[in-house]
mmCIF file of C-alpha atoms in Angstrom:
data_model
loop_
_atom_site.group_PDB
_atom_site.id
_atom_site.type_symbol
_atom_site.label_atom_id
_atom_site.label_comp_id
_atom_site.label_asym_id
_atom_site.label_seq_id
_atom_site.Cartn_x
_atom_site.Cartn_y
_atom_site.Cartn_z
ATOM 1 C CA UNK T 22 -18.692 0.329 -54.468
ATOM 2 C CA UNK T 23 -18.350 0.365 -58.239
ATOM 3 C CA UNK T 24 -15.423 -1.030 -60.181
ATOM 4 C CA UNK T 25 -13.315 1.405 -62.182
ATOM 5 C CA UNK T 26 -10.178 1.289 -64.263
ATOM 6 C CA UNK T 27 -8.109 3.586 -66.399
ATOM 7 C CA UNK T 28 -6.094 1.674 -68.970
ATOM 8 C CA UNK T 29 -4.003 4.353 -70.719
ATOM 9 C CA UNK T 30 -1.931 5.712 -67.852
ATOM 10 C CA UNK T 31 1.674 4.669 -67.301
ATOM 11 C CA UNK T 32 4.218 5.997 -64.810
ATOM 12 C CA UNK T 33 7.859 5.135 -65.190
ATOM 13 C CA UNK T 34 10.719 5.350 -62.714
ATOM 14 C CA UNK T 35 14.221 4.969 -64.126
ATOM 15 C CA UNK T 36 16.801 3.491 -61.796
ATOM 16 C CA UNK T 37 20.102 1.654 -61.972
ATOM 17 C CA UNK T 38 20.700 -1.632 -60.188
ATOM 18 C CA UNK T 39 24.113 -1.500 -58.533
ATOM 19 C CA UNK T 40 26.694 -4.239 -58.229
ATOM 20 C CA UNK T 41 26.233 -4.126 -54.434
ATOM 21 C CA UNK T 42 22.572 -5.166 -54.850
ATOM 22 C CA UNK T 43 23.422 -8.387 -56.676
ATOM 23 C CA UNK T 44 23.443 -11.793 -54.987
ATOM 24 C CA UNK T 45 26.968 -13.076 -54.469
ATOM 25 C CA UNK T 46 27.688 -16.222 -56.422
ATOM 26 C CA UNK T 47 24.833 -15.698 -58.868
ATOM 27 C CA UNK T 48 25.825 -12.163 -59.838
ATOM 28 C CA UNK T 49 22.207 -11.212 -60.495
ATOM 29 C CA UNK T 50 19.436 -9.521 -58.535
ATOM 30 C CA UNK T 51 17.737 -11.966 -56.157
ATOM 31 C CA UNK T 52 14.048 -12.538 -56.910
ATOM 32 C CA UNK T 53 13.029 -11.147 -53.500
ATOM 33 C CA UNK T 54 14.879 -7.926 -54.262
ATOM 34 C CA UNK T 55 12.754 -7.450 -57.369
ATOM 35 C CA UNK T 56 9.808 -7.047 -54.980
ATOM 36 C CA UNK T 57 11.659 -4.126 -53.396
ATOM 37 C CA UNK T 58 12.051 -2.549 -56.830
ATOM 38 C CA UNK T 59 8.337 -2.951 -57.466
ATOM 39 C CA UNK T 60 7.677 -1.304 -54.080
ATOM 40 C CA UNK T 61 9.941 1.621 -55.041
ATOM 41 C CA UNK T 62 7.849 2.049 -58.170
ATOM 42 C CA UNK T 63 4.563 2.032 -56.231
ATOM 43 C CA UNK T 64 5.866 4.472 -53.613
ATOM 44 C CA UNK T 65 7.047 6.795 -56.386
ATOM 45 C CA UNK T 66 3.680 6.469 -58.164
ATOM 46 C CA UNK T 67 1.826 7.465 -54.965
ATOM 47 C CA UNK T 68 4.131 10.465 -54.496
ATOM 48 C CA UNK T 69 3.575 11.551 -58.087
ATOM 49 C CA UNK T 70 -0.217 11.506 -57.688
ATOM 50 C CA UNK T 71 0.003 13.506 -54.453
ATOM 51 C CA UNK T 72 -0.209 10.765 -51.830
ATOM 52 C CA UNK T 73 3.237 10.137 -50.344
ATOM 53 C CA UNK T 74 3.364 7.233 -47.903
ATOM 54 C CA UNK T 75 4.316 9.494 -45.008
ATOM 55 C CA UNK T 76 1.179 11.568 -45.562
ATOM 56 C CA UNK T 77 -0.991 8.453 -45.585
ATOM 57 C CA UNK T 78 0.649 7.239 -42.377
ATOM 58 C CA UNK T 79 -0.024 10.627 -40.767
ATOM 59 C CA UNK T 80 -3.702 10.167 -41.683
ATOM 60 C CA UNK T 81 -3.686 6.782 -39.965
ATOM 61 C CA UNK T 82 -3.777 4.788 -43.208
ATOM 62 C CA UNK T 83 -1.627 1.816 -44.133
ATOM 63 C CA UNK T 84 -1.518 0.466 -47.689
ATOM 64 C CA UNK T 85 -1.355 -3.294 -47.245
ATOM 65 C CA UNK T 86 -0.518 -5.779 -50.004
ATOM 66 C CA UNK T 87 -3.289 -8.379 -50.232
ATOM 67 C CA UNK T 88 -2.153 -10.244 -53.319
ATOM 68 C CA UNK T 89 0.841 -10.268 -55.618
ATOM 69 C CA UNK T 90 1.488 -12.217 -58.802
ATOM 70 C CA UNK T 91 4.937 -12.008 -60.386
ATOM 71 C CA UNK T 92 6.330 -13.447 -63.611
ATOM 72 C CA UNK T 93 10.120 -13.583 -63.698
ATOM 73 C CA UNK T 94 11.073 -13.466 -67.388
ATOM 74 C CA UNK T 95 14.726 -12.408 -67.388
ATOM 75 C CA UNK T 96 17.584 -12.029 -64.947
ATOM 76 C CA UNK T 97 18.434 -8.543 -63.755
ATOM 77 C CA UNK T 98 22.064 -7.523 -63.427
ATOM 78 C CA UNK T 99 23.877 -4.295 -62.518
ATOM 79 C CA UNK T 100 22.154 -2.257 -65.210
ATOM 80 C CA UNK T 101 19.658 0.537 -65.773
ATOM 81 C CA UNK T 102 15.991 -0.475 -65.544
ATOM 82 C CA UNK T 103 12.612 1.187 -65.868
ATOM 83 C CA UNK T 104 9.897 0.392 -63.298
ATOM 84 C CA UNK T 105 6.409 1.045 -64.659
ATOM 85 C CA UNK T 106 3.031 1.329 -62.947
ATOM 86 C CA UNK T 107 -0.051 1.184 -65.155
ATOM 87 C CA UNK T 108 -3.656 -0.001 -65.460
ATOM 88 C CA UNK T 109 -4.803 1.143 -62.012
ATOM 89 C CA UNK T 110 -8.067 -0.485 -60.981
ATOM 90 C CA UNK T 111 -10.447 -0.269 -58.071
ATOM 91 C CA UNK T 112 -12.693 -3.207 -57.191
ATOM 92 C CA UNK T 113 -14.679 -2.558 -54.049
ATOM 93 C CA UNK T 114 -12.174 -1.660 -51.347
ATOM 94 C CA UNK T 115 -9.228 -3.183 -53.274
ATOM 95 C CA UNK T 116 -6.853 -1.226 -55.447
ATOM 96 C CA UNK T 117 -4.574 -2.869 -57.972
ATOM 97 C CA UNK T 118 -1.814 -1.987 -60.400
ATOM 98 C CA UNK T 119 0.098 -3.764 -63.075
ATOM 99 C CA UNK T 120 3.836 -3.243 -62.894
ATOM 100 C CA UNK T 121 6.821 -4.100 -65.041
ATOM 101 C CA UNK T 122 10.553 -3.893 -64.690
ATOM 102 C CA UNK T 123 12.059 -3.417 -68.136
ATOM 103 C CA UNK T 124 15.718 -3.589 -69.080
ATOM 104 C CA UNK T 125 17.252 -2.162 -72.242
ATOM 105 C CA UNK T 126 16.322 -2.434 -75.029
ATOM 106 C CA UNK T 127 12.660 -2.675 -74.017
ATOM 107 C CA UNK T 128 12.944 -6.228 -72.678
ATOM 108 C CA UNK T 129 10.483 -7.117 -69.941
ATOM 109 C CA UNK T 130 12.253 -8.785 -67.053
ATOM 110 C CA UNK T 131 9.475 -8.715 -64.437
ATOM 111 C CA UNK T 132 5.698 -8.493 -64.928
ATOM 112 C CA UNK T 133 3.524 -8.182 -61.832
ATOM 113 C CA UNK T 134 -0.025 -7.586 -60.667
ATOM 114 C CA UNK T 135 -0.248 -6.027 -57.209
ATOM 115 C CA UNK T 136 -3.441 -5.763 -55.151
ATOM 116 C CA UNK T 137 -3.661 -3.765 -51.938
ATOM 117 C CA UNK T 138 -6.128 -2.177 -49.574
ATOM 118 C CA UNK T 139 -6.272 0.704 -47.102
ATOM 119 C CA UNK T 140 -6.087 -0.331 -43.481
ATOM 120 C CA UNK T 141 -7.006 1.890 -40.549
ATOM 121 C CA UNK T 142 -3.963 2.081 -38.269
ATOM 122 C CA UNK T 143 -6.053 1.999 -35.086
ATOM 123 C CA UNK T 144 -8.626 -0.702 -35.830
ATOM 124 C CA UNK T 145 -6.266 -2.714 -38.073
ATOM 125 C CA UNK T 146 -9.210 -3.282 -40.405
ATOM 126 C CA UNK T 147 -9.563 -2.695 -44.123
ATOM 127 C CA UNK T 148 -11.500 0.457 -44.924
ATOM 128 C CA UNK T 149 -12.712 2.160 -48.074
ATOM 129 C CA UNK T 150 -9.934 4.295 -49.577
ATOM 130 C CA UNK T 151 -10.503 8.057 -49.229
ATOM 131 C CA UNK T 152 -12.327 9.524 -52.238
ATOM 132 C CA UNK T 153 -9.410 11.848 -53.047
ATOM 133 C CA UNK T 154 -6.987 8.916 -53.153
ATOM 134 C CA UNK T 155 -9.313 6.933 -55.439
ATOM 135 C CA UNK T 156 -9.712 9.832 -57.850
ATOM 136 C CA UNK T 157 -5.971 10.520 -58.000
ATOM 137 C CA UNK T 158 -5.182 6.804 -58.269
ATOM 138 C CA UNK T 159 -7.428 6.380 -61.303
ATOM 139 C CA UNK T 160 -6.636 9.686 -63.032
ATOM 140 C CA UNK T 161 -2.931 9.991 -62.434
ATOM 141 C CA UNK T 162 -1.386 13.457 -62.553
#
């Protein structure tokens, strides 16, 4: 399978971190919870391109994280943030995205590279992503 990428696309989800989400004692968002924010961004991205997770599950497909690299640059507090997904790439059966969580005013707090694959729910094996998913993933809306 060929390798493809589309560098100019960016999807942004605006969200506010609540006081209830902060770690007691530190009064900031725990690093593990930033992974949940990144997941929210990816789920939203998939919905926006026409592939909601529920629909993939109904087709017997799981999207499974195979690799994640995260740079923690700034603390996140109870504040508005923007979660971005951009630079989608396909390398063989692997899909990847760059993601950022940005706090005002345009200060990167989290920078991540996420790699995942499609897994067949019955065989529990990685499979080639459906052509329609690949096209939507690379093109965006």
